[in-house]
Amino acid sequence: MRKALVTGGASGLGVACAQRLTRAGFAVSTIDRAEGADGKVDVTRREEVDRFVAEHGPFDVLVNSAGVVGPNADFVDVSAADWDRTIAVNLTGTFHTCQAVIPGMVAQGWGRIVNIASIAGMEGNPRLTAYSASKAAVIGLTKALGKEVATTGVLANAIAPAVIETPMNATTHPDVLATLVEKIPMRRLGRAEEVAELVAWLASDACSFSTGAVYDISGGRASY
Ligand SMILES: NC(=O)c1ccc[n+]([C@@H]2O[C@H](COP(=O)([O-])OP(=O)(O)OC[C@H]3O[C@@H](n4cnc5c(N)ncnc54)[C@H](O)[C@@H]3O)[C@@H](O)[C@H]2O)c1
Ligand SMILES: O=S(=O)(O)c1ccc(CO)cc1
């Protein structure tokens, strides 16, 4: 049975991806810094990631869903600490988990990595500069990595969702959410299950000629 590792697996898209991959026949391990996942792992801490992968790997699939939205503030008011934390979780966390699983995937000649970026990383969202920068960097990492491992059987792709109904947006002001929905031609929030469907395909044998790519899932919002 193939094994999948889902980060951020205690909430939102991580839960939906774990459930969908389980239905697809994977033995799924979830990690999160919060309670509710199989392993209590902070992806910013390399030693915690390495320990979990050594104990539970090697993994055939990695889904990077752990993330924080970071400061929702004017750029000039973003503190260095908030900036660093957003980059540490969203970008460095992805670096840590990818580095931890890739040797095992390459050794077995098959692997699928799916990094959950954001449309904010493609378009840039005002007052979400740290988040947008971190997700743009995840996209850059994925593009470069996907090409680098292209002949090994390991495929690395990213997805760029627009706003999805998850706990991440539970405290977002209704007016802000309404503005985000207004930008979406389908005029609704996305559902976690819809994102998990795309992730499951990218994690499967059906995805076979795609690496270093970014998949839009935005209800038509993308303008790039
Ligand atoms: N919800 C959206 O609208 C949306 C849109 C685009 C992209 N995304 C991205 O999708 C991913 C999942 O978001 P979500 O909506 O499910 O959010 P969420 O807040 O529901 O879940 C994120 C999870 O990541 C975990 N996490 C945060 N920091 C961590 C760390 N250092 N180590 C381990 N786990 C950590 C949290 O504890 C939480 O369980 C994120 O990367 C987010 O940026 C979300
Ligand atoms: O998809 S976006 O509209 O850019 C977006 C950015 C951040 C968040 C997190 O609240 C949700 C949607």
XYZ file of N, CA and C and ligand atoms in Angstrom:
728
model
N 0.846 -1.206 0.000
C 0.000 0.000 0.000
C 0.878 1.252 0.000
N 0.572 2.193 -0.900
C 1.351 3.427 -0.939
C 1.051 4.300 0.283
N 2.096 5.044 0.698
C 1.965 5.874 1.893
C 1.999 7.364 1.528
N 1.088 8.101 2.132
C 1.023 9.552 1.893
C 1.214 10.306 3.197
N 1.918 11.436 3.106
C 2.108 12.338 4.245
C 1.416 13.660 3.926
N 0.519 14.069 4.805
C -0.200 15.338 4.623
C 0.148 16.265 5.776
N 0.750 17.407 5.474
C 1.043 18.386 6.525
C -0.176 19.293 6.716
N -0.266 19.909 7.877
C -1.457 20.705 8.171
C -2.696 19.826 8.244
N -2.473 18.586 8.620
C -3.526 17.579 8.529
C -4.568 17.623 9.627
N -4.504 18.622 10.503
C -5.504 18.726 11.576
C -6.673 19.612 11.191
N -6.606 20.245 10.035
C -7.632 21.258 9.738
C -7.810 21.439 8.229
N -8.989 21.909 7.867
C -9.248 22.449 6.537
C -8.846 21.557 5.376
N -8.033 22.101 4.488
C -7.647 21.367 3.283
C -6.840 20.119 3.623
N -6.067 20.181 4.701
C -5.290 19.007 5.113
C -6.193 17.844 5.464
N -7.267 18.118 6.199
C -8.227 17.058 6.556
C -8.878 16.506 5.285
N -9.334 17.409 4.424
C -10.019 16.960 3.197
C -9.084 16.136 2.313
N -7.839 16.556 2.204
C -6.878 15.804 1.383
C -6.593 14.436 1.993
N -6.431 14.402 3.314
C -6.172 13.117 3.987
C -7.343 12.158 3.772
N -8.550 12.661 3.895
C -9.730 11.803 3.706
C -9.812 11.305 2.263
N -9.550 12.212 1.329
C -9.660 11.836 -0.093
C -8.569 10.830 -0.482
N -7.356 11.021 0.019
C -6.264 10.083 -0.284
C -6.507 8.728 0.380
N -7.120 8.733 1.556
C -7.483 7.465 2.204
C -8.477 6.715 1.324
N -9.460 7.446 0.792
C -10.440 6.802 -0.110
C -9.768 6.279 -1.370
N -8.675 6.935 -1.776
C -7.949 6.492 -2.977
C -7.057 5.287 -2.691
N -6.985 4.866 -1.438
C -6.245 3.647 -1.109
C -4.884 3.856 -0.483
N -4.556 5.097 -0.153
C -3.267 5.365 0.512
C -3.374 5.103 2.013
N -2.259 4.699 2.596
C -2.113 4.741 4.055
C -1.626 6.150 4.376
N -2.482 6.943 4.983
C -2.195 8.380 5.156
C -1.713 8.682 6.566
N -0.611 9.419 6.662
C -0.148 9.985 7.933
C -0.331 11.493 7.864
N -0.860 12.055 8.944
C -1.015 13.506 8.985
C -0.109 14.088 10.073
N 0.433 15.252 9.780
C 1.218 15.967 10.801
C 0.704 17.397 10.899
N 0.832 17.949 12.085
C 0.372 19.318 12.330
C 1.026 19.786 13.627
N 1.152 21.103 13.766
C 1.653 21.588 15.067
C 0.523 21.574 16.093
N -0.730 21.548 15.598
C -1.896 21.512 16.489
C -2.296 20.066 16.759
N -3.104 19.886 17.814
C -3.645 18.561 18.104
C -4.571 18.133 16.968
N -4.700 16.814 16.796
C -5.691 16.326 15.830
C -5.076 15.616 14.644
N -3.765 15.627 14.548
C -3.090 14.894 13.471
C -2.416 13.664 14.072
N -1.892 12.803 13.212
C -1.205 11.595 13.717
C 0.079 11.961 14.454
N 0.763 12.994 13.959
C 2.019 13.412 14.587
C 1.998 14.889 14.900
N 2.471 15.236 16.104
C 2.555 16.661 16.468
C 3.907 17.163 15.990
N 3.920 17.758 14.813
C 5.159 18.183 14.163
C 4.999 19.621 13.707
N 5.958 20.445 14.069
C 6.017 21.818 13.575
C 6.930 21.786 12.350
N 6.365 22.095 11.178
C 7.167 21.954 9.947
C 8.323 22.950 9.874
N 8.318 23.971 10.728
C 9.463 24.889 10.733
C 10.669 24.272 11.442
N 10.436 23.174 12.145
C 11.521 22.515 12.899
C 11.995 21.278 12.142
N 13.133 21.431 11.511
C 13.641 20.379 10.645
C 13.786 19.041 11.368
N 14.237 19.088 12.618
C 14.482 17.843 13.335
C 13.177 17.090 13.603
N 12.088 17.824 13.820
C 10.788 17.160 14.049
C 10.294 16.499 12.763
N 10.478 17.180 11.641
C 10.076 16.623 10.347
C 10.896 15.361 10.043
N 12.197 15.467 10.212
C 13.081 14.327 9.917
C 12.747 13.123 10.792
N 12.465 13.397 12.069
C 12.159 12.292 12.990
C 10.889 11.566 12.534
N 9.864 12.342 12.157
C 8.601 11.712 11.754
C 8.798 10.898 10.473
N 9.520 11.454 9.515
C 9.724 10.739 8.240
C 10.572 9.480 8.465
N 11.576 9.569 9.336
C 12.405 8.384 9.621
C 11.568 7.286 10.277
N 10.627 7.688 11.139
C 9.823 6.684 11.871
C 8.678 6.121 11.034
N 8.109 6.935 10.135
C 6.878 6.524 9.444
C 7.047 6.388 7.938
N 8.139 6.867 7.372
C 8.366 6.802 5.934
C 8.947 5.464 5.523
N 9.419 5.331 4.299
C 9.396 6.358 3.262
C 7.985 6.591 2.732
N 7.765 7.807 2.225
C 6.444 8.176 1.711
C 6.462 8.222 0.184
N 5.326 7.837 -0.387
C 5.157 7.887 -1.837
C 4.577 9.228 -2.273
N 3.807 9.826 -1.369
C 3.123 11.089 -1.680
C 3.330 12.058 -0.520
N 3.569 13.319 -0.871
C 3.630 14.399 0.125
C 2.680 15.509 -0.315
N 1.784 15.888 0.577
C 0.922 17.049 0.337
C 1.259 18.093 1.383
N 1.745 19.234 0.952
C 2.075 20.323 1.878
C 0.893 21.269 2.000
N 0.149 21.100 3.107
C -1.018 21.949 3.340
C -0.829 22.858 4.555
N 0.165 22.577 5.391
C 0.401 23.438 6.559
C 0.639 24.870 6.075
N -0.023 25.810 6.702
C 0.168 27.193 6.289
C -0.482 28.163 7.251
N 0.006 29.381 7.195
C -0.599 30.476 7.966
C -0.823 31.650 7.018
N -1.880 32.412 7.300
C -2.188 33.528 6.408
C -1.300 34.740 6.706
N -0.743 34.774 7.910
C 0.182 35.868 8.225
C -0.548 37.184 8.439
N 0.219 38.274 8.517
C -0.384 39.562 8.834
C -1.293 40.074 7.716
N -2.491 40.482 8.121
C -3.400 41.137 7.183
C -3.305 42.628 7.487
N -2.328 43.274 6.880
C -1.980 44.640 7.275
C -1.342 45.381 6.113
N -1.362 46.693 6.219
C -0.609 47.490 5.244
C 0.856 47.056 5.286
N 1.500 47.068 4.138
C 2.877 46.566 4.049
C 3.802 47.259 5.053
N 3.665 48.566 5.194
C 4.582 49.301 6.079
C 4.400 48.937 7.545
N 3.280 48.306 7.864
C 3.027 47.939 9.263
C 3.361 46.474 9.569
N 3.841 45.741 8.582
C 4.158 44.328 8.809
C 5.438 44.230 9.644
N 5.335 43.536 10.779
C 6.524 43.421 11.629
C 7.475 42.373 11.053
N 8.743 42.512 11.394
C 9.741 41.537 10.928
C 9.417 40.153 11.476
N 8.900 40.115 12.702
C 8.584 38.812 13.309
C 7.447 38.122 12.551
N 6.406 38.881 12.196
C 5.288 38.292 11.442
C 5.740 37.859 10.049
N 6.597 38.696 9.445
C 7.129 38.346 8.120
C 7.895 37.024 8.200
N 8.813 36.947 9.172
C 9.655 35.752 9.309
C 8.819 34.505 9.583
N 7.813 34.644 10.421
C 6.986 33.485 10.775
C 6.220 32.969 9.549
N 5.698 33.892 8.749
C 4.920 33.498 7.563
C 5.811 32.770 6.564
N 7.008 33.302 6.365
C 7.956 32.647 5.449
C 8.402 31.299 6.027
N 8.611 31.268 7.334
C 9.103 30.032 7.966
C 8.107 28.890 7.801
N 6.827 29.167 8.040
C 5.828 28.093 7.939
C 5.571 27.736 6.469
N 5.228 28.751 5.682
C 4.740 28.467 4.328
C 5.856 28.046 3.371
N 7.010 28.670 3.476
C 8.095 28.355 2.532
C 9.112 27.381 3.125
N 9.686 27.744 4.280
C 10.739 26.886 4.840
C 10.163 25.536 5.268
N 8.918 25.540 5.759
C 8.269 24.269 6.103
C 8.168 23.364 4.883
N 7.826 23.938 3.748
C 7.728 23.164 2.493
C 9.105 22.645 2.083
N 10.105 23.488 2.238
C 11.493 23.066 1.969
C 11.869 21.869 2.843
N 11.551 21.958 4.131
C 11.916 20.880 5.062
C 11.266 19.555 4.665
N 9.959 19.586 4.421
C 9.263 18.315 4.161
C 9.673 17.740 2.803
N 9.838 18.594 1.812
C 10.270 18.082 0.494
C 11.650 17.427 0.613
N 12.566 18.109 1.290
C 13.918 17.525 1.429
C 13.886 16.216 2.196
N 12.982 16.120 3.160
C 12.941 14.914 3.990
C 12.416 13.701 3.221
N 11.472 13.916 2.291
C 10.856 12.742 1.629
C 11.488 12.400 0.287
N 12.140 13.341 -0.359
C 12.601 13.108 -1.731
C 13.611 11.954 -1.854
N 14.576 11.817 -0.957
C 15.515 10.686 -1.138
C 14.798 9.336 -1.198
N 13.798 9.132 -0.358
C 13.035 7.883 -0.381
C 12.268 7.709 -1.673
N 11.688 8.795 -2.161
C 10.929 8.726 -3.420
C 11.847 8.408 -4.592
N 12.990 9.078 -4.632
C 13.940 8.848 -5.734
C 14.459 7.411 -5.679
N 14.725 6.928 -4.477
C 15.244 5.553 -4.333
C 14.263 4.525 -4.893
N 12.962 4.788 -4.728
C 11.976 3.821 -5.224
C 11.489 4.152 -6.628
N 11.931 5.297 -7.157
C 11.612 5.634 -8.549
C 10.190 6.096 -8.775
N 9.517 6.493 -7.716
C 8.133 7.006 -7.854
C 7.831 7.918 -6.680
N 7.209 9.048 -6.975
C 6.766 9.947 -5.910
C 5.920 11.067 -6.484
N 5.061 11.594 -5.637
C 4.214 12.723 -6.040
C 4.221 13.746 -4.901
N 4.597 14.971 -5.234
C 4.576 16.067 -4.250
C 3.565 17.099 -4.724
N 2.676 17.478 -3.827
C 1.698 18.518 -4.147
C 1.822 19.628 -3.111
N 2.244 20.784 -3.556
C 2.390 21.935 -2.662
C 1.189 22.860 -2.818
N 0.508 23.111 -1.699
C -0.657 23.993 -1.771
C -0.173 25.432 -1.647
N -0.146 26.116 -2.785
C 0.249 27.530 -2.818
C -1.019 28.366 -2.683
N -1.199 29.348 -3.523
C -2.410 30.184 -3.472
C -2.423 31.070 -4.703
N -3.610 31.466 -5.076
C -3.709 32.460 -6.152
C -3.021 33.760 -5.717
N -2.928 33.961 -4.392
C -2.217 35.147 -3.883
C -0.748 35.119 -4.300
N -0.186 33.918 -4.472
C 1.197 33.786 -4.912
C 1.364 34.033 -6.403
N 0.285 33.985 -7.139
C 0.321 34.263 -8.583
C 0.003 35.736 -8.849
N -1.024 36.237 -8.151
C -1.510 37.587 -8.456
C -0.995 38.643 -7.484
N -0.739 38.225 -6.215
C -0.402 39.198 -5.176
C -1.675 39.799 -4.617
N -1.885 39.612 -3.321
C -3.065 40.196 -2.673
C -2.648 41.386 -1.842
N -3.250 42.560 -2.064
C -2.925 43.705 -1.217
C -3.224 43.409 0.249
N -2.403 43.921 1.129
C -2.503 43.719 2.589
C -2.259 42.269 2.997
N -1.743 41.479 2.075
C -1.296 40.113 2.397
C 0.069 39.907 1.755
N 0.987 40.857 2.003
C 2.275 40.811 1.290
C 3.129 39.628 1.720
N 3.178 39.359 3.016
C 4.004 38.230 3.472
C 3.444 36.913 2.935
N 2.133 36.763 3.034
C 1.485 35.553 2.520
C 1.712 35.421 1.010
N 1.477 36.498 0.277
C 1.634 36.450 -1.185
C 3.075 36.108 -1.556
N 4.039 36.729 -0.860
C 5.450 36.461 -1.151
C 5.809 35.010 -0.832
N 5.281 34.509 0.294
C 5.605 33.127 0.680
C 5.040 32.131 -0.331
N 3.845 32.409 -0.825
C 3.222 31.479 -1.773
C 3.852 31.598 -3.163
N 4.280 32.802 -3.550
C 5.022 32.951 -4.804
C 6.325 32.163 -4.722
N 6.945 32.181 -3.547
C 8.195 31.436 -3.363
C 7.944 29.927 -3.400
N 6.829 29.483 -2.844
C 6.487 28.053 -2.927
C 6.315 27.651 -4.392
N 5.720 28.533 -5.165
C 5.549 28.244 -6.593
C 6.915 28.165 -7.281
N 7.806 29.088 -6.955
C 9.157 29.051 -7.536
C 9.906 27.797 -7.154
N 9.795 27.433 -5.875
C 10.441 26.196 -5.394
C 9.904 25.002 -6.188
N 8.589 24.937 -6.339
C 7.962 23.793 -6.997
C 8.363 23.712 -8.474
N 8.393 24.857 -9.138
C 8.787 24.868 -10.554
C 10.210 24.345 -10.718
N 11.116 24.831 -9.874
C 12.519 24.420 -9.979
C 12.695 22.961 -9.587
N 12.075 22.573 -8.487
C 12.194 21.192 -8.002
C 11.587 20.209 -9.005
N 10.428 20.576 -9.528
C 9.751 19.682 -10.483
C 10.622 19.385 -11.686
N 11.339 20.389 -12.145
C 12.253 20.179 -13.281
C 13.463 19.360 -12.844
N 13.973 19.675 -11.659
C 15.199 19.006 -11.192
C 15.020 17.499 -11.057
N 13.843 17.057 -10.613
C 13.634 15.621 -10.375
C 12.887 14.943 -11.524
N 12.727 15.647 -12.628
C 11.817 15.191 -13.691
C 12.121 13.802 -14.246
N 13.370 13.374 -14.192
C 13.703 12.058 -14.768
C 13.752 10.944 -13.716
N 13.343 11.251 -12.494
C 13.491 10.273 -11.403
C 12.222 9.488 -11.096
N 11.101 9.871 -11.714
C 9.818 9.263 -11.345
C 9.075 10.068 -10.297
N 9.723 11.105 -9.794
C 9.089 11.976 -8.801
C 8.547 13.214 -9.529
N 7.276 13.498 -9.307
C 6.661 14.684 -9.897
C 6.302 15.655 -8.778
N 6.647 16.919 -8.968
C 6.329 17.946 -7.963
C 5.517 19.044 -8.637
N 4.304 19.238 -8.144
C 3.423 20.264 -8.698
C 2.822 21.101 -7.575
N 2.329 22.265 -7.944
C 1.676 23.145 -6.973
C 0.245 23.405 -7.421
N -0.585 23.780 -6.454
C -1.925 24.226 -6.813
C -2.119 25.634 -6.271
N -2.952 26.389 -6.951
C -3.185 27.786 -6.570
C -4.682 28.015 -6.387
N -5.187 27.721 -5.161
C -6.614 27.945 -4.925
C -6.919 29.422 -4.670
N -8.143 29.806 -5.029
C -8.699 31.063 -4.513
C -9.297 30.756 -3.146
N -10.109 31.640 -2.655
C -10.569 31.490 -1.262
C -11.488 30.264 -1.117
N -11.148 29.447 -0.124
C -11.840 28.182 0.133
C -12.445 28.251 1.540
N -13.607 27.631 1.692
C -14.293 27.658 2.990
C -13.605 26.685 3.949
N -12.715 27.210 4.787
C -11.999 26.405 5.780
C -11.838 27.250 7.052
N -11.358 26.625 8.122
C -11.127 27.406 9.348
C -10.189 28.592 9.148
N -9.302 28.532 8.130
C -8.397 29.668 7.898
C -9.170 30.964 7.671
N -10.369 30.825 7.101
C -11.156 32.016 6.785
C -12.303 32.252 7.765
N -12.337 31.446 8.835
C -13.463 31.550 9.781
C -13.505 32.914 10.457
N -12.332 33.526 10.651
C -12.311 34.818 11.340
C -12.160 35.993 10.369
N -12.141 35.663 9.077
C -12.037 36.751 8.091
C -13.331 37.567 8.120
N -13.190 38.881 8.134
C -14.378 39.745 8.206
C -15.285 39.466 7.004
N -16.598 39.392 7.233
C -17.534 39.098 6.138
C -17.382 40.039 4.940
N -17.055 41.297 5.203
C -16.879 42.237 4.083
C -15.668 41.874 3.234
N -14.599 41.396 3.918
C -13.388 40.980 3.184
C -13.706 39.730 2.357
N -14.420 38.798 2.974
C -14.790 37.579 2.241
C -15.662 37.932 1.040
N -16.597 38.849 1.256
C -17.491 39.246 0.158
C -16.681 39.855 -0.993
N -15.656 40.631 -0.647
C -14.802 41.228 -1.684
C -14.050 40.149 -2.451
N -13.577 39.125 -1.714
C -12.842 38.028 -2.367
C -13.777 37.231 -3.278
N -14.992 36.980 -2.813
C -15.957 36.221 -3.618
C -16.350 37.014 -4.863
N -16.415 38.316 -4.697
C -16.767 39.200 -5.825
C -15.795 39.040 -6.997
N -14.536 38.697 -6.658
C -13.510 38.533 -7.707
C -13.642 37.199 -8.438
N -14.468 36.299 -7.887
C -14.556 34.939 -8.433
C -15.760 34.848 -9.368
N -15.537 34.599 -10.671
C -16.663 34.534 -11.607
C -17.761 33.567 -11.174
N -17.429 32.484 -10.480
C -18.463 31.549 -10.013
C -19.238 32.089 -8.810
N -18.758 33.210 -8.242
C -19.456 33.916 -7.158
C -19.737 33.043 -5.929
N -18.757 32.262 -5.558
C -18.887 31.482 -4.314
C -17.502 31.113 -3.814
N -17.446 30.723 -2.536
C -16.213 30.165 -1.989
C -16.008 28.769 -2.560
N -14.750 28.360 -2.661
C -14.485 26.972 -3.022
C -14.693 26.060 -1.825
N -14.851 24.780 -2.105
C -15.020 23.795 -1.023
C -13.760 22.947 -0.906
N -13.429 22.581 0.312
C -12.207 21.798 0.543
C -12.218 20.504 -0.266
N -13.380 19.899 -0.410
C -13.475 18.633 -1.158
C -13.121 18.840 -2.628
N -13.425 20.010 -3.156
C -13.094 20.287 -4.562
C -11.576 20.374 -4.736
N -10.929 20.977 -3.765
C -9.459 21.072 -3.814
C -8.843 19.676 -3.658
N -9.427 18.879 -2.758
C -8.885 17.534 -2.512
C -8.964 16.651 -3.754
N -9.978 16.875 -4.594
C -10.085 16.093 -5.840
C -8.873 16.351 -6.738
N -8.511 17.613 -6.865
C -7.355 17.970 -7.701
C -6.077 17.399 -7.097
N -5.964 17.512 -5.783
C -4.769 16.980 -5.103
C -4.677 15.473 -5.325
N -5.805 14.769 -5.219
C -5.792 13.309 -5.393
C -5.339 12.933 -6.798
N -5.763 13.708 -7.778
C -5.316 13.410 -9.151
C -3.807 13.652 -9.288
N -3.332 14.735 -8.730
C -1.896 15.039 -8.816
C -1.058 14.015 -8.051
N -1.681 13.312 -7.110
C -0.982 12.310 -6.298
C -1.082 10.916 -6.899
N -1.666 10.806 -8.064
C -1.977 9.487 -8.626
C -1.113 9.147 -9.832
N -1.224 7.887 -10.280
C -0.563 7.476 -11.522
C -1.166 8.177 -12.727
N -2.422 8.621 -12.595
C -3.087 9.294 -13.718
C -2.352 10.576 -14.096
N -1.714 11.184 -13.121
C -0.868 12.357 -13.387
C 0.526 11.832 -13.723
N 0.894 11.906 -14.991
C 2.132 11.237 -15.411
C 3.030 12.098 -16.301
N 2.518 13.219 -16.804
C 3.335 14.036 -17.719
C 3.269 15.499 -17.302
N 3.354 15.707 -16.002
C 3.229 17.052 -15.477
C 4.139 17.196 -14.272
N 5.059 18.118 -14.332
C 5.902 18.397 -13.160
C 6.339 19.857 -13.206
N 6.479 20.439 -12.036
C 6.847 21.857 -11.975
C 5.729 22.770 -12.450
N 4.502 22.235 -12.425
C 3.367 23.011 -12.934
C 2.570 23.608 -11.772
N 1.764 24.606 -12.088
C 0.886 25.233 -11.106
C -0.548 25.105 -11.610
N -1.391 24.461 -10.816
C -2.772 24.214 -11.219
C -3.710 25.212 -10.556
N -4.421 25.911 -11.407
C -5.403 26.887 -10.915
C -6.663 26.186 -10.417
N -7.141 26.605 -9.236
C -8.457 26.139 -8.778
C -9.094 27.326 -8.065
N -9.716 28.191 -8.874
C -10.115 29.505 -8.374
C -11.495 29.945 -8.850
N -12.303 29.029 -9.320
C -13.645 29.420 -9.777
C -13.610 30.424 -10.912
N -12.476 30.429 -11.629
C -12.365 31.332 -12.779
C -11.689 32.658 -12.480
N -11.193 32.828 -11.212
C -10.624 34.134 -10.846
C -9.302 34.443 -11.543
N -8.545 33.393 -11.842
C -7.185 33.618 -12.337
C -7.186 34.501 -13.579
N -6.266 35.453 -13.612
C -6.154 36.326 -14.781
C -4.776 36.195 -15.414
N -4.005 35.187 -14.989
C -2.678 35.016 -15.538
C -2.708 33.939 -16.611
N -8.473 28.442 2.760
C -8.129 29.203 1.736
O -8.892 30.092 1.319
C -6.839 28.983 1.047
C -6.649 29.554 -0.225
C -5.452 29.336 -0.875
C -4.461 28.576 -0.280
N -4.667 28.048 0.960
C -3.587 27.281 1.556
O -4.043 25.990 1.837
C -3.332 25.459 2.954
C -4.323 24.922 3.968
O -5.116 26.002 4.418
P -6.474 25.784 5.226
O -7.452 26.688 4.628
O -6.754 24.341 5.346
O -6.045 26.416 6.624
P -6.265 25.877 8.106
O -5.889 27.013 8.978
O -7.622 25.296 8.228
O -5.201 24.698 8.220
C -3.825 24.955 8.231
C -3.175 23.978 9.175
O -1.761 24.207 9.143
C -1.300 24.010 10.461
N -0.023 24.659 10.671
C 0.240 25.987 10.732
N 1.524 26.186 11.003
C 2.100 24.965 11.121
C 3.413 24.522 11.428
N 4.414 25.390 11.684
N 3.658 23.201 11.453
C 2.660 22.314 11.225
N 1.393 22.671 10.960
C 1.119 23.988 10.906
C -2.387 24.610 11.346
O -2.279 24.157 12.684
C -3.635 24.138 10.641
O -4.090 22.906 11.152
C -2.475 26.593 3.503
O -1.153 26.434 3.035
C -3.119 27.830 2.884
O -2.203 28.866 2.738
C -5.832 28.220 1.628
O -7.279 33.309 -2.711
S -7.091 34.583 -2.071
O -8.261 35.379 -2.305
O -5.898 35.243 -2.542
C -6.932 34.266 -0.410
C -5.837 34.680 0.268
C -5.713 34.387 1.589
C -6.687 33.687 2.188
C -6.550 33.306 3.607
O -7.523 33.925 4.377
C -7.777 33.290 1.525
C -7.896 33.592 0.197
